[in-house]
Tab-separated table of C-alpha atoms in Angstrom:
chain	number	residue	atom	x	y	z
A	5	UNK	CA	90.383	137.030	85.075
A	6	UNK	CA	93.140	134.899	83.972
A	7	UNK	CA	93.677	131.272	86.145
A	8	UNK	CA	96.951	130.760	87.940
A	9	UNK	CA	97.897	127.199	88.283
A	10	UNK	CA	100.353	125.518	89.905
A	11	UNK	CA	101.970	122.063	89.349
A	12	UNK	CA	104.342	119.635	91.321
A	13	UNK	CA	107.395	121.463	90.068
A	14	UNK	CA	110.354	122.243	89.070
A	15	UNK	CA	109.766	123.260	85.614
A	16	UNK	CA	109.832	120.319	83.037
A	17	UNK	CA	108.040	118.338	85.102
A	18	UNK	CA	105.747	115.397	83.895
A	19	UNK	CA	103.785	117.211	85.547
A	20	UNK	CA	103.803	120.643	84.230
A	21	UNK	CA	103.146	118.267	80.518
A	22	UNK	CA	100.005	117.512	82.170
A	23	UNK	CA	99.526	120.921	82.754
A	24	UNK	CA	100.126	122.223	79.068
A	25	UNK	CA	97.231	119.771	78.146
A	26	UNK	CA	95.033	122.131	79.601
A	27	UNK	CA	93.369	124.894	77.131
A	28	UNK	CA	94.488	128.177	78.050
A	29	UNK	CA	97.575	127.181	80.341
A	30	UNK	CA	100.415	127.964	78.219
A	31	UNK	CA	99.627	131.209	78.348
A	32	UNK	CA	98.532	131.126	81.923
A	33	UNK	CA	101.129	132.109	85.011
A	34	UNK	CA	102.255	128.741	86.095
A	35	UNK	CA	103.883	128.352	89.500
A	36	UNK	CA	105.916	124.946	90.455
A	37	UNK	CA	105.586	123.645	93.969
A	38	UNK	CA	107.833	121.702	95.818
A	39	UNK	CA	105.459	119.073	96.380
A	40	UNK	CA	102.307	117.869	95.830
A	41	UNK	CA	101.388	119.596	99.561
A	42	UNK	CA	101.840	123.104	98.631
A	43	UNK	CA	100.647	123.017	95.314
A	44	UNK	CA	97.428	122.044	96.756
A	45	UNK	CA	97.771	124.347	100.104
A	46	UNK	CA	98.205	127.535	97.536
A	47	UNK	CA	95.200	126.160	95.706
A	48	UNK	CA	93.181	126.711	99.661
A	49	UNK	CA	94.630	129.929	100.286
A	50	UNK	CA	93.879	131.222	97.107
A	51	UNK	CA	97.202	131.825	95.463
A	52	UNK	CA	96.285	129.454	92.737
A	53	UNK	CA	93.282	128.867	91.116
A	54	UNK	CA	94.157	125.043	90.283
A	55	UNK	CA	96.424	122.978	90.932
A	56	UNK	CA	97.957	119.987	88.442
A	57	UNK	CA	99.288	116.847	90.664
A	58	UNK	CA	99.766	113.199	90.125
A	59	UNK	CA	97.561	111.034	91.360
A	60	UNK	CA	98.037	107.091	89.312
A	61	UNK	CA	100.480	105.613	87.726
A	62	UNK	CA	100.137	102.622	85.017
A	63	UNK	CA	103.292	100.921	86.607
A	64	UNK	CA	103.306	101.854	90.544
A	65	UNK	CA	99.733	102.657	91.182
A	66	UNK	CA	98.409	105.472	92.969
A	67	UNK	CA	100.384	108.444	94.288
A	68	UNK	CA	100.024	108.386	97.765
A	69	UNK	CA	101.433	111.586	98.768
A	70	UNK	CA	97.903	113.161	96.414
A	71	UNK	CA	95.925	110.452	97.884
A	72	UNK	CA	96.683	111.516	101.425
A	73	UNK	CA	96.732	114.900	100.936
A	74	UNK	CA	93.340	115.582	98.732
A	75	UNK	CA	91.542	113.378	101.311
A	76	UNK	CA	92.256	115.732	104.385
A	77	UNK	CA	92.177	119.206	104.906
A	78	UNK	CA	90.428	121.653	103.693
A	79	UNK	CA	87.891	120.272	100.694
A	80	UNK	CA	89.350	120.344	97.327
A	81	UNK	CA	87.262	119.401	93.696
A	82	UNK	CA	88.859	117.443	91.003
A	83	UNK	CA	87.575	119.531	87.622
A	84	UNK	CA	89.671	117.197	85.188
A	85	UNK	CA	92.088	115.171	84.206
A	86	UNK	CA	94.948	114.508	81.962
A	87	UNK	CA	97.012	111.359	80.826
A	88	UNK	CA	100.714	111.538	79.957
A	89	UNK	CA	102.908	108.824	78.507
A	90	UNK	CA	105.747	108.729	80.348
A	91	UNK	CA	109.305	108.613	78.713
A	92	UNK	CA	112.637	108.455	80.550
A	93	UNK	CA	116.171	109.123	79.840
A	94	UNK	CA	119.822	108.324	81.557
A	95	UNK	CA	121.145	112.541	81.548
A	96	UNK	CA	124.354	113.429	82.921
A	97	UNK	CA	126.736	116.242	82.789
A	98	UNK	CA	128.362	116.800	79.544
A	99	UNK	CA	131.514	114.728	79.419
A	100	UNK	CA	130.396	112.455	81.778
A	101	UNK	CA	130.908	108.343	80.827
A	102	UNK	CA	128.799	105.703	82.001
A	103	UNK	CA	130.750	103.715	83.732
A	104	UNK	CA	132.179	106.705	86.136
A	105	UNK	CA	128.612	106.543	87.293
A	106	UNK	CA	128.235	105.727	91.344
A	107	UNK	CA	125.128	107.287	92.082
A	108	UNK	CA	121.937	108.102	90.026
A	109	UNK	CA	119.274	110.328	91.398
A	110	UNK	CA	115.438	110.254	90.524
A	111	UNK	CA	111.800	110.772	91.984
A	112	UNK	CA	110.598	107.304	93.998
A	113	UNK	CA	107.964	106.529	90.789
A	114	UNK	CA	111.051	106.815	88.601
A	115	UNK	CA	112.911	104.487	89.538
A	116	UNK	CA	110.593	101.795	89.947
A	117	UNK	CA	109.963	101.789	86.031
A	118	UNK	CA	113.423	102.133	85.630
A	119	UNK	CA	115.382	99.671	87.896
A	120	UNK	CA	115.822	96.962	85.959
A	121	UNK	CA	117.307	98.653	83.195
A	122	UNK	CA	119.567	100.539	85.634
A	123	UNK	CA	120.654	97.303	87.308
A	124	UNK	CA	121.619	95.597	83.843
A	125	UNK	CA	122.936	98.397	82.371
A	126	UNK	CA	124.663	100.965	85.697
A	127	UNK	CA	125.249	98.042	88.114
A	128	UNK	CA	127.760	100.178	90.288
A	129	UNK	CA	125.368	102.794	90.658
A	130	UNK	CA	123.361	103.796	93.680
A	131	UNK	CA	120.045	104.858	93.515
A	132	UNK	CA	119.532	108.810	95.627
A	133	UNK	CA	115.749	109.867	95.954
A	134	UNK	CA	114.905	113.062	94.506
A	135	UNK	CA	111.442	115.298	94.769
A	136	UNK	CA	110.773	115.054	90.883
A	137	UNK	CA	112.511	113.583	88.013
A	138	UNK	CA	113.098	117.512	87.331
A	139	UNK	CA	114.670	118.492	90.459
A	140	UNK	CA	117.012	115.242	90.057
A	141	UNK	CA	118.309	116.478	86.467
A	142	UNK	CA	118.643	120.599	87.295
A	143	UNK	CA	120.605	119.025	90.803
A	144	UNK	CA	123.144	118.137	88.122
A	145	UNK	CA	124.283	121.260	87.503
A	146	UNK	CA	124.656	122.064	91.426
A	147	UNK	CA	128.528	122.552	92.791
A	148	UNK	CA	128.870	119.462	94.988
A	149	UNK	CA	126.552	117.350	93.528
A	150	UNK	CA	126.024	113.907	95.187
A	151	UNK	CA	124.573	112.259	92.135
A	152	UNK	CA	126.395	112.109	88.509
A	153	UNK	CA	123.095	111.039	86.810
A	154	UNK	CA	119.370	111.522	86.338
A	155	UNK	CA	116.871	109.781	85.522
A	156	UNK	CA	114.702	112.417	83.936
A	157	UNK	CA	112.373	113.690	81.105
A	158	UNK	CA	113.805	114.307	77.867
A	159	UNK	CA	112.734	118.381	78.486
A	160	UNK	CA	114.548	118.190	81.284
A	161	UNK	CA	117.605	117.389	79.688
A	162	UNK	CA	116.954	119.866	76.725
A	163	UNK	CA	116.237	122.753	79.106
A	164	UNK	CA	118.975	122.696	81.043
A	165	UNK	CA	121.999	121.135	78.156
A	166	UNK	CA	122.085	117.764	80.126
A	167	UNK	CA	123.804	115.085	78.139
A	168	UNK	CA	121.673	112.004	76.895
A	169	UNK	CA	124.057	108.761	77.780
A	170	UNK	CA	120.880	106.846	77.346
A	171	UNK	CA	116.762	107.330	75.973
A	172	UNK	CA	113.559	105.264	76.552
A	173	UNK	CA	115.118	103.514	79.332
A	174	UNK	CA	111.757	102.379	80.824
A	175	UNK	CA	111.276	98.504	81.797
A	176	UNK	CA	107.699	98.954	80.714
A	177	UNK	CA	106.448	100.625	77.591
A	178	UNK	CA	103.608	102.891	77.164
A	179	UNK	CA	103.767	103.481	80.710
A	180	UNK	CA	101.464	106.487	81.678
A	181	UNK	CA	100.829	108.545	84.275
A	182	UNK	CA	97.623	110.271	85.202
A	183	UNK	CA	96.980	113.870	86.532
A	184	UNK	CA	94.351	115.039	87.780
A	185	UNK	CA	93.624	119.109	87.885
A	186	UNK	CA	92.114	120.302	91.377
A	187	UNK	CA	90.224	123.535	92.483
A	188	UNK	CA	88.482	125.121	94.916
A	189	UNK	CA	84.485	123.428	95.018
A	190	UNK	CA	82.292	124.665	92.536
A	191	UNK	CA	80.305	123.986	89.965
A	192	UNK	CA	80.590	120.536	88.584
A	193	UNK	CA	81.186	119.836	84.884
A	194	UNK	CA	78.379	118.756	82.700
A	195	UNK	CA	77.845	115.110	82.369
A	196	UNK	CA	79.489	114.088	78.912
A	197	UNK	CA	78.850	110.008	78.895
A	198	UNK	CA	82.588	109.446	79.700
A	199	UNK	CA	82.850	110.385	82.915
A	200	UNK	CA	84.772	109.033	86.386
A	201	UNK	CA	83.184	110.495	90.023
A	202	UNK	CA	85.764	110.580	92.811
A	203	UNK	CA	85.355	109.753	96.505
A	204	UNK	CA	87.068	109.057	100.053
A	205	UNK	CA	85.270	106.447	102.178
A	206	UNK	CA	86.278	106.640	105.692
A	207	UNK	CA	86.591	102.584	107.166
A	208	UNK	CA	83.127	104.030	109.844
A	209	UNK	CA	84.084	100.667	111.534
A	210	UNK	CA	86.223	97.825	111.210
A	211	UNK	CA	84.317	94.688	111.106
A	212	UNK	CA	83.813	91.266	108.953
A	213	UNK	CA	82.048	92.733	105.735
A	214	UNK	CA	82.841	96.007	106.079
A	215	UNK	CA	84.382	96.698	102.792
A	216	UNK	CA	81.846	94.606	100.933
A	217	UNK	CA	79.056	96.827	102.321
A	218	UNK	CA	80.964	99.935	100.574
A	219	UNK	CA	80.582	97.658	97.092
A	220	UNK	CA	77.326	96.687	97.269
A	221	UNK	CA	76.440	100.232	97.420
A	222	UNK	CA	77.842	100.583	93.962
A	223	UNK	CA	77.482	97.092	92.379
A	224	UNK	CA	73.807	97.106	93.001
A	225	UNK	CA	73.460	100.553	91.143
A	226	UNK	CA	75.380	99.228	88.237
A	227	UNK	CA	78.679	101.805	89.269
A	228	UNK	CA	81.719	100.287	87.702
A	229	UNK	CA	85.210	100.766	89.564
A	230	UNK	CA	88.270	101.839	87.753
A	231	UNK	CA	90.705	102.267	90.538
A	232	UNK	CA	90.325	101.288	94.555
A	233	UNK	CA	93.015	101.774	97.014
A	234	UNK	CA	93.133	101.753	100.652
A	235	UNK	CA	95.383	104.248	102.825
A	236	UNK	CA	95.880	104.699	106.257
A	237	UNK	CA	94.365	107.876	107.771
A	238	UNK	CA	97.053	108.026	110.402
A	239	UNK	CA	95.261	108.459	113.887
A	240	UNK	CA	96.190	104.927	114.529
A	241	UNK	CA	97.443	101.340	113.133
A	242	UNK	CA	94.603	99.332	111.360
A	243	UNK	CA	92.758	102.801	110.842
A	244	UNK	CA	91.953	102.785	106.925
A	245	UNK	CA	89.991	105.196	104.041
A	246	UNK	CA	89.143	103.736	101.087
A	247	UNK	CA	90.072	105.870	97.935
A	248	UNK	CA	88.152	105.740	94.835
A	249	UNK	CA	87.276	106.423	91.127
A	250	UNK	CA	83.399	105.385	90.027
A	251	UNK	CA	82.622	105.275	86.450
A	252	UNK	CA	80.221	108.372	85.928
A	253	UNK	CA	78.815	111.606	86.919
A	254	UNK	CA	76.737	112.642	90.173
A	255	UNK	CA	74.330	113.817	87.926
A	256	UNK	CA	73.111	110.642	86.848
A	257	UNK	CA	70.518	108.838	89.050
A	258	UNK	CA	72.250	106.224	90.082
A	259	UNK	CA	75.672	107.181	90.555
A	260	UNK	CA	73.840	109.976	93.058
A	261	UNK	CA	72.204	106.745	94.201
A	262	UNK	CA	74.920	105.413	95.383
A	263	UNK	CA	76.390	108.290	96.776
A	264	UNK	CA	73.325	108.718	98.829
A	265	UNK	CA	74.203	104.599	100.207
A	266	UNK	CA	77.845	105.059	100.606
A	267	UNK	CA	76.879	108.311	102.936
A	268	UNK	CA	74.316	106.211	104.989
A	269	UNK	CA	77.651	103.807	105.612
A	270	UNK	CA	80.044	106.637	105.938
A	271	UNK	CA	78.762	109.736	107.106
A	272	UNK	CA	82.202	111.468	106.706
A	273	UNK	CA	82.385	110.494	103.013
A	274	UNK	CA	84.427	113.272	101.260
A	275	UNK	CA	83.094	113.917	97.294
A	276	UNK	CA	85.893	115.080	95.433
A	277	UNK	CA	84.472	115.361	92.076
A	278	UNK	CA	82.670	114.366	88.790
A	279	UNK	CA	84.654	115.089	85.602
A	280	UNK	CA	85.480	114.240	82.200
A	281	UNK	CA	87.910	110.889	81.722
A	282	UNK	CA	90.505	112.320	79.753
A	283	UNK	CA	90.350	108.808	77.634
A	284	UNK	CA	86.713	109.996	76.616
A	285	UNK	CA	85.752	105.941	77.147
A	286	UNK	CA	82.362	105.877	77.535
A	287	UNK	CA	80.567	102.683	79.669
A	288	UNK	CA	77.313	100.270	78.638
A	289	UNK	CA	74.707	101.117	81.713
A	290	UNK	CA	72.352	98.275	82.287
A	291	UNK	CA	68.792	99.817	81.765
A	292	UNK	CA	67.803	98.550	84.985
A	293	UNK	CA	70.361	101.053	86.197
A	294	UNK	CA	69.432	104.116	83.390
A	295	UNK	CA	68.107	107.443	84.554
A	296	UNK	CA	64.669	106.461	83.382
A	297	UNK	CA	64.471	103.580	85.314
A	298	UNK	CA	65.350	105.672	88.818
A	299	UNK	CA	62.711	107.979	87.642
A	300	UNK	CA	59.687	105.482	87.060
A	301	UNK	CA	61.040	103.326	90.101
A	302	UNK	CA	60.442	106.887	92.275
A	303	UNK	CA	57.413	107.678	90.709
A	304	UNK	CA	55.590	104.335	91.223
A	305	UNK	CA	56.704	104.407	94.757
A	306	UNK	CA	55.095	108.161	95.061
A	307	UNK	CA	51.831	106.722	93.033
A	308	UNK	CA	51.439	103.858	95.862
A	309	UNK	CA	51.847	106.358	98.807
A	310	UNK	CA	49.427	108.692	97.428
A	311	UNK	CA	47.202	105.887	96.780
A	312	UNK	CA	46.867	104.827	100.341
């Protein structure tokens, strides 16, 4: 049976770039979403099989719209990932001159890795918020438009016979974003040395040390952080989860370790996945912290209990 995805849409999306990356895609059905929300919500009720989102940028950080939603709700599974340099250009309606522009529309992450060029090179202009870099360039082409540019991919602007006043207009280069593909839980994917496990820590209790007790569940396994972010979970002010990425897989012995620890802490702990990194970057385990050494460490302990 063939996979339908979906992606945070419209079409020409970063996003649906991330998507593409993904064997067997192209020639998939691919539905856009209006936000990252519904793509996941039609990835619950079964409409979709997966469900491409953003979840970190290079420049602004974590999405926090796919941070919120992933960590509520119905469980989701990340089953991969996908990285995508990120390239933007000034597109406007054919005809259109620079300096005629009052008002340039783009999504929130956009314009933070574009605003300085903007403000050096479209002083007058105003900056409008859009869903998606997508949405902001096909809203060109809409009678009554309140924007007369977009800050957009170059797709964008090919699909749709946008004029390109401007290209690489971002203040930072290689700027990428990263994707992450969700499903429905399943089976995990087999360990492949380069891996990153995925997990929401509830704040159990707010309290002097709290956070470092969440660490020392993974620094004393040997788990290696690559991202850490805290959001609020909305019941009420100074109510917090943490959001994370752990280097490797659940199958090893002492990332399950401290899985098993971070539980203890947490008991609402939400495991959203072990998966490939789509870098492929492997990481040096201490061999204090190597399968091998869980292993004899368990056995001894069974030895001395049978011993007694």
């Amino acid at each position: 049976m063939t996979t339908v995805y979906t992606f945070l849409g419209p079409e020409g999306t970063f996003t649906e770039a991330a998507l593409l990356q993904v064997p067997g895609a192209a020639d998939a059905r691919r539905i856009p979403a209006s936000n990252v929300e519904a793509a996941l919500e039609a990835v619950r009720s079964g409409e979709a099989g997966a469900a491409m989102v953003p979840i970190e940028n290079s420049v602004e950080g974590g999405v926090s719209a796919t941070l919120d939603a992933i960590a509520g709700g119905v469980p989701l599974q990340i089953t991969g990932e996908q990285l995508v340099p990120i390239r933007f250009v000034l597109a406007v309606r054919p005809g259109t001159e620079r300096q005629s522009i009052t008002v340039v529309s783009t999504h929130p992450h956009a314009w933070a890795q574009c605003r300085a060029w903007c403000s050096e090179n479209i002083p007058q202009a105003a900056y409008l918020p859009a869903s998606s870099t997508a949405a902001a360039g096909m809203g060109l082409l809409e009678p009554g438009a309140g924007h007369q540019a977009a800050i957009c991919s170059p797709l964008v602007a090919q699909q749709r016979g946008l004029q390109v006043l401007a290209d690489d207009i971002g203040d930072i280069p290689d700027a990428v974003t990263r994707f992450i593909l969700v499903s429905r839980p399943g089976a995990l994917p087999a360990p492949t040395g380069a891996d990153k496990t995925t997990l929401v820590v509830p704040l159990p209790q707010d309290h002097p040390g709290a956070l470092v007790a969440i660490l020392e569940q993974l620094s004393s396994r040997g788990v290696n952080l690559s991202r850490i972010e805290s959001r609020p979970t909305g019941q009420f002010l100074g109510d917090y989860f943490f959001s994370l990425d752990a280097e490797g897989h659940l199958a090893e012995e002492r990332v399950a370790d401290a899985v098993r620890g971070l539980h203890r802490l947490s008991p609402g702990l939400r495991f959203l996945g072990s998966y490939p990194r789509a870098d492929r970057r492997g990481h040096t385990v201490p061999r204090s912290n190597q399968d091998d050494a869980f292993l004899k460490a368990d056995g001894w302990v069974r030895d001395l209990l049978l011993s007694r």
